Amino acid sequence: CLGGCPTRDTFSPLRVRFVTHGAQADSFWQAMRANAVGAASTFGADFDPVADWVWYESDAAQAATIRAHTDTSVALVVSAQSEEVATAVRDAAEAGVRVLGINSGLTLLRSAGAALSAYIGTDDRLRGVKAAERMLAAGVSNPVSGRASLNPVVAMVGEGPRG
């Protein structure tokens, strides 16, 4: 746990609720849900994969659900894709709700000042920096355009002629 784990009654299982972005049919989230079911079983958490996992395609709807969540006996697992959602996470954590971040949004959550119990995923900013470094090393001259055009000067350095 980041900053220490809260204590809880060992006789009542922790209830976990997921509030994520995207579509329910997305294969990534289906795999995540299957893993959550297995983890809940392994660790004795109370998790209903139908009732306790809510997908939102709208940041406003996701943020409203997080803000409405006031039950401190239920941990929220969230993915933050906007400042609006990150701010809602911060407010929930300040109200005493245990919040765990998953998948992405760590940079947003940190900038909003969200105190997470834990985070499982990647640091979006660091991932972007590393991707840019790899593209530049490969000679990509304009990664922002979406085109993988090679800079002919960089591509030829130390590689000899291309043909």
PDB file of C-alpha atoms in Angstrom:
ATOM      1  CA  CYS A   1       0.000   0.000   0.000  1.00  0.00           C
ATOM      2  CA  LEU A   2       1.185   3.501  -0.773  1.00  0.00           C
ATOM      3  CA  GLY A   3       1.556   5.310   2.537  1.00  0.00           C
ATOM      4  CA  GLY A   4       0.498   2.319   4.651  1.00  0.00           C
ATOM      5  CA  CYS A   5      -2.368  -0.142   4.544  1.00  0.00           C
ATOM      6  CA  PRO A   6      -5.558   0.577   6.457  1.00  0.00           C
ATOM      7  CA  THR A   7      -6.583  -2.016   9.029  1.00  0.00           C
ATOM      8  CA  ARG A   8      -9.932  -3.721   8.729  1.00  0.00           C
ATOM      9  CA  ASP A   9     -12.032  -6.305  10.509  1.00  0.00           C
ATOM     10  CA  THR A  10     -10.698  -9.681   9.379  1.00  0.00           C
ATOM     11  CA  PHE A  11     -14.151 -11.226   9.726  1.00  0.00           C
ATOM     12  CA  SER A  12     -15.845  -9.049   7.128  1.00  0.00           C
ATOM     13  CA  PRO A  13     -14.455  -9.228   3.609  1.00  0.00           C
ATOM     14  CA  LEU A  14     -13.541  -6.016   1.846  1.00  0.00           C
ATOM     15  CA  ARG A  15     -16.040  -5.126  -0.875  1.00  0.00           C
ATOM     16  CA  VAL A  16     -14.464  -3.925  -4.113  1.00  0.00           C
ATOM     17  CA  ARG A  17     -16.167  -1.848  -6.833  1.00  0.00           C
ATOM     18  CA  PHE A  18     -14.588  -1.038 -10.214  1.00  0.00           C
ATOM     19  CA  VAL A  19     -15.397   2.258 -11.951  1.00  0.00           C
ATOM     20  CA  THR A  20     -13.575   2.332 -15.273  1.00  0.00           C
ATOM     21  CA  HIS A  21     -13.669   3.960 -18.687  1.00  0.00           C
ATOM     22  CA  GLY A  22     -14.389   2.307 -22.016  1.00  0.00           C
ATOM     23  CA  ALA A  23     -16.812  -0.276 -23.259  1.00  0.00           C
ATOM     24  CA  GLN A  24     -17.835  -3.390 -21.354  1.00  0.00           C
ATOM     25  CA  ALA A  25     -17.330  -5.552 -24.446  1.00  0.00           C
ATOM     26  CA  ASP A  26     -13.685  -4.462 -24.798  1.00  0.00           C
ATOM     27  CA  SER A  27     -11.491  -7.566 -24.569  1.00  0.00           C
ATOM     28  CA  PHE A  28      -8.957  -5.762 -22.347  1.00  0.00           C
ATOM     29  CA  TRP A  29     -11.571  -4.998 -19.676  1.00  0.00           C
ATOM     30  CA  GLN A  30     -13.076  -8.486 -19.983  1.00  0.00           C
ATOM     31  CA  ALA A  31      -9.652  -9.971 -19.215  1.00  0.00           C
ATOM     32  CA  MET A  32      -9.222  -7.526 -16.319  1.00  0.00           C
ATOM     33  CA  ARG A  33     -12.623  -8.516 -14.935  1.00  0.00           C
ATOM     34  CA  ALA A  34     -11.754 -12.216 -15.118  1.00  0.00           C
ATOM     35  CA  ASN A  35      -8.521 -11.489 -13.237  1.00  0.00           C
ATOM     36  CA  ALA A  36     -10.443  -9.468 -10.628  1.00  0.00           C
ATOM     37  CA  VAL A  37     -12.791 -12.407 -10.024  1.00  0.00           C
ATOM     38  CA  GLY A  38      -9.802 -14.685  -9.446  1.00  0.00           C
ATOM     39  CA  ALA A  39      -8.056 -12.169  -7.173  1.00  0.00           C
ATOM     40  CA  ALA A  40     -11.204 -11.616  -5.116  1.00  0.00           C
ATOM     41  CA  SER A  41     -11.480 -15.361  -4.595  1.00  0.00           C
ATOM     42  CA  THR A  42      -7.807 -15.684  -3.673  1.00  0.00           C
ATOM     43  CA  PHE A  43      -7.798 -12.780  -1.215  1.00  0.00           C
ATOM     44  CA  GLY A  44     -11.291 -13.178   0.194  1.00  0.00           C
ATOM     45  CA  ALA A  45     -12.695  -9.906  -1.129  1.00  0.00           C
ATOM     46  CA  ASP A  46     -16.386  -9.439  -1.752  1.00  0.00           C
ATOM     47  CA  PHE A  47     -16.757  -8.794  -5.481  1.00  0.00           C
ATOM     48  CA  ASP A  48     -19.750  -9.306  -7.747  1.00  0.00           C
ATOM     49  CA  PRO A  49     -18.452  -9.054 -11.332  1.00  0.00           C
ATOM     50  CA  VAL A  50     -21.835  -7.875 -12.625  1.00  0.00           C
ATOM     51  CA  ALA A  51     -22.963  -5.439  -9.933  1.00  0.00           C
ATOM     52  CA  ASP A  52     -19.527  -4.190  -8.870  1.00  0.00           C
ATOM     53  CA  TRP A  53     -17.971  -3.266 -12.211  1.00  0.00           C
ATOM     54  CA  VAL A  54     -19.286  -0.217 -14.005  1.00  0.00           C
ATOM     55  CA  TRP A  55     -17.951   1.001 -17.361  1.00  0.00           C
ATOM     56  CA  TYR A  56     -18.328   4.575 -18.542  1.00  0.00           C
ATOM     57  CA  GLU A  57     -17.685   6.047 -21.948  1.00  0.00           C
ATOM     58  CA  SER A  58     -18.223   9.555 -20.503  1.00  0.00           C
ATOM     59  CA  ASP A  59     -15.775  11.172 -18.082  1.00  0.00           C
ATOM     60  CA  ALA A  60     -18.618  13.141 -16.500  1.00  0.00           C
ATOM     61  CA  ALA A  61     -20.633   9.992 -15.738  1.00  0.00           C
ATOM     62  CA  GLN A  62     -17.567   8.204 -14.345  1.00  0.00           C
ATOM     63  CA  ALA A  63     -16.698  11.208 -12.141  1.00  0.00           C
ATOM     64  CA  ALA A  64     -20.311  11.498 -10.900  1.00  0.00           C
ATOM     65  CA  THR A  65     -20.313   7.828  -9.849  1.00  0.00           C
ATOM     66  CA  ILE A  66     -17.032   8.249  -7.984  1.00  0.00           C
ATOM     67  CA  ARG A  67     -18.285  11.418  -6.244  1.00  0.00           C
ATOM     68  CA  ALA A  68     -21.534   9.681  -5.225  1.00  0.00           C
ATOM     69  CA  HIS A  69     -19.583   6.813  -3.643  1.00  0.00           C
ATOM     70  CA  THR A  70     -19.387   7.544   0.081  1.00  0.00           C
ATOM     71  CA  ASP A  71     -19.284   4.049   1.573  1.00  0.00           C
ATOM     72  CA  THR A  72     -15.854   3.819   3.200  1.00  0.00           C
ATOM     73  CA  SER A  73     -16.223   0.048   3.652  1.00  0.00           C
ATOM     74  CA  VAL A  74     -16.063  -0.410  -0.121  1.00  0.00           C
ATOM     75  CA  ALA A  75     -12.790   0.100  -2.002  1.00  0.00           C
ATOM     76  CA  LEU A  76     -12.980   1.760  -5.406  1.00  0.00           C
ATOM     77  CA  VAL A  77     -10.741   0.618  -8.223  1.00  0.00           C
ATOM     78  CA  VAL A  78     -10.555   3.321 -10.888  1.00  0.00           C
ATOM     79  CA  SER A  79      -8.880   4.267 -14.139  1.00  0.00           C
ATOM     80  CA  ALA A  80      -8.535   8.008 -14.676  1.00  0.00           C
ATOM     81  CA  GLN A  81      -8.572   9.357 -18.215  1.00  0.00           C
ATOM     82  CA  SER A  82      -9.347  13.017 -17.450  1.00  0.00           C
ATOM     83  CA  GLU A  83      -8.716  15.730 -14.876  1.00  0.00           C
ATOM     84  CA  GLU A  84     -12.422  15.581 -13.981  1.00  0.00           C
ATOM     85  CA  VAL A  85     -12.155  11.909 -13.000  1.00  0.00           C
ATOM     86  CA  ALA A  86      -8.831  12.446 -11.198  1.00  0.00           C
ATOM     87  CA  THR A  87     -10.368  15.259  -9.129  1.00  0.00           C
ATOM     88  CA  ALA A  88     -13.331  13.035  -8.212  1.00  0.00           C
ATOM     89  CA  VAL A  89     -10.859  10.340  -7.103  1.00  0.00           C
ATOM     90  CA  ARG A  90      -9.014  12.882  -4.957  1.00  0.00           C
ATOM     91  CA  ASP A  91     -12.281  13.977  -3.327  1.00  0.00           C
ATOM     92  CA  ALA A  92     -13.313  10.374  -2.620  1.00  0.00           C
ATOM     93  CA  ALA A  93      -9.926   9.564  -1.063  1.00  0.00           C
ATOM     94  CA  GLU A  94     -10.123  12.707   1.091  1.00  0.00           C
ATOM     95  CA  ALA A  95     -13.567  11.539   2.288  1.00  0.00           C
ATOM     96  CA  GLY A  96     -12.017   8.287   3.524  1.00  0.00           C
ATOM     97  CA  VAL A  97     -12.820   5.975   0.602  1.00  0.00           C
ATOM     98  CA  ARG A  98      -9.990   3.572  -0.230  1.00  0.00           C
ATOM     99  CA  VAL A  99      -9.110   4.136  -3.868  1.00  0.00           C
ATOM    100  CA  LEU A 100      -6.844   1.980  -5.995  1.00  0.00           C
ATOM    101  CA  GLY A 101      -5.763   3.145  -9.437  1.00  0.00           C
ATOM    102  CA  ILE A 102      -5.407   0.721 -12.333  1.00  0.00           C
ATOM    103  CA  ASN A 103      -4.252   0.680 -15.931  1.00  0.00           C
ATOM    104  CA  SER A 104      -3.431   4.332 -16.597  1.00  0.00           C
ATOM    105  CA  GLY A 105      -3.871   7.838 -15.322  1.00  0.00           C
ATOM    106  CA  LEU A 106      -1.151   7.924 -12.654  1.00  0.00           C
ATOM    107  CA  THR A 107       0.131  11.308 -13.867  1.00  0.00           C
ATOM    108  CA  LEU A 108      -3.395  12.763 -13.767  1.00  0.00           C
ATOM    109  CA  LEU A 109      -4.092  11.291 -10.345  1.00  0.00           C
ATOM    110  CA  ARG A 110      -0.839  12.652  -8.933  1.00  0.00           C
ATOM    111  CA  SER A 111      -1.402  16.125 -10.391  1.00  0.00           C
ATOM    112  CA  ALA A 112      -4.900  16.189  -8.846  1.00  0.00           C
ATOM    113  CA  GLY A 113      -3.411  15.278  -5.472  1.00  0.00           C
ATOM    114  CA  ALA A 114      -5.278  11.966  -5.205  1.00  0.00           C
ATOM    115  CA  ALA A 115      -4.068   9.887  -2.263  1.00  0.00           C
ATOM    116  CA  LEU A 116      -4.252   6.340  -3.615  1.00  0.00           C
ATOM    117  CA  SER A 117      -4.065   3.223  -1.479  1.00  0.00           C
ATOM    118  CA  ALA A 118      -2.262   1.528  -4.376  1.00  0.00           C
ATOM    119  CA  TYR A 119      -1.678   1.839  -8.100  1.00  0.00           C
ATOM    120  CA  ILE A 120      -1.309  -0.996 -10.608  1.00  0.00           C
ATOM    121  CA  GLY A 121      -0.431   0.100 -14.107  1.00  0.00           C
ATOM    122  CA  THR A 122       1.971   2.309 -15.977  1.00  0.00           C
ATOM    123  CA  ASP A 123       3.095   5.874 -15.536  1.00  0.00           C
ATOM    124  CA  ASP A 124       1.655   7.523 -18.670  1.00  0.00           C
ATOM    125  CA  ARG A 125       4.230  10.312 -18.754  1.00  0.00           C
ATOM    126  CA  LEU A 126       7.185   7.951 -18.388  1.00  0.00           C
ATOM    127  CA  ARG A 127       5.675   5.634 -21.011  1.00  0.00           C
ATOM    128  CA  GLY A 128       5.372   8.590 -23.417  1.00  0.00           C
ATOM    129  CA  VAL A 129       8.942   9.722 -22.809  1.00  0.00           C
ATOM    130  CA  LYS A 130      10.269   6.197 -23.422  1.00  0.00           C
ATOM    131  CA  ALA A 131       8.182   5.853 -26.605  1.00  0.00           C
ATOM    132  CA  ALA A 132       9.510   9.184 -27.898  1.00  0.00           C
ATOM    133  CA  GLU A 133      13.092   8.138 -27.129  1.00  0.00           C
ATOM    134  CA  ARG A 134      12.607   4.901 -29.080  1.00  0.00           C
ATOM    135  CA  MET A 135      11.021   6.709 -32.039  1.00  0.00           C
ATOM    136  CA  LEU A 136      13.836   9.263 -32.176  1.00  0.00           C
ATOM    137  CA  ALA A 137      16.437   6.499 -31.949  1.00  0.00           C
ATOM    138  CA  ALA A 138      14.708   4.756 -34.877  1.00  0.00           C
ATOM    139  CA  GLY A 139      14.876   7.958 -36.903  1.00  0.00           C
ATOM    140  CA  VAL A 140      11.224   8.936 -36.831  1.00  0.00           C
ATOM    141  CA  SER A 141      11.195  12.608 -37.790  1.00  0.00           C
ATOM    142  CA  ASN A 142       7.570  13.549 -37.113  1.00  0.00           C
ATOM    143  CA  PRO A 143       5.953  11.247 -34.539  1.00  0.00           C
ATOM    144  CA  VAL A 144       3.135  13.739 -33.846  1.00  0.00           C
ATOM    145  CA  SER A 145       1.738  13.440 -37.374  1.00  0.00           C
ATOM    146  CA  GLY A 146       0.983   9.776 -36.927  1.00  0.00           C
ATOM    147  CA  ARG A 147       3.272   8.938 -39.809  1.00  0.00           C
ATOM    148  CA  ALA A 148       6.299   6.793 -39.213  1.00  0.00           C
ATOM    149  CA  SER A 149       8.405   8.635 -41.781  1.00  0.00           C
ATOM    150  CA  LEU A 150      12.106   8.173 -41.330  1.00  0.00           C
ATOM    151  CA  ASN A 151      14.464  11.123 -41.289  1.00  0.00           C
ATOM    152  CA  PRO A 152      16.856  10.137 -44.120  1.00  0.00           C
ATOM    153  CA  VAL A 153      19.840  11.822 -42.450  1.00  0.00           C
ATOM    154  CA  VAL A 154      19.327  10.046 -39.122  1.00  0.00           C
ATOM    155  CA  ALA A 155      18.440   6.740 -40.808  1.00  0.00           C
ATOM    156  CA  MET A 156      21.726   6.616 -42.715  1.00  0.00           C
ATOM    157  CA  VAL A 157      24.067   7.494 -39.858  1.00  0.00           C
ATOM    158  CA  GLY A 158      26.237   4.467 -39.192  1.00  0.00           C
ATOM    159  CA  GLU A 159      24.018   2.119 -41.166  1.00  0.00           C
ATOM    160  CA  GLY A 160      25.508   2.389 -44.618  1.00  0.00           C
ATOM    161  CA  PRO A 161      23.357   2.655 -47.731  1.00  0.00           C
ATOM    162  CA  ARG A 162      19.778   1.435 -47.694  1.00  0.00           C
ATOM    163  CA  GLY A 163      18.346  -0.355 -50.575  1.00  0.00           C
TER     164      GLY A 163
END
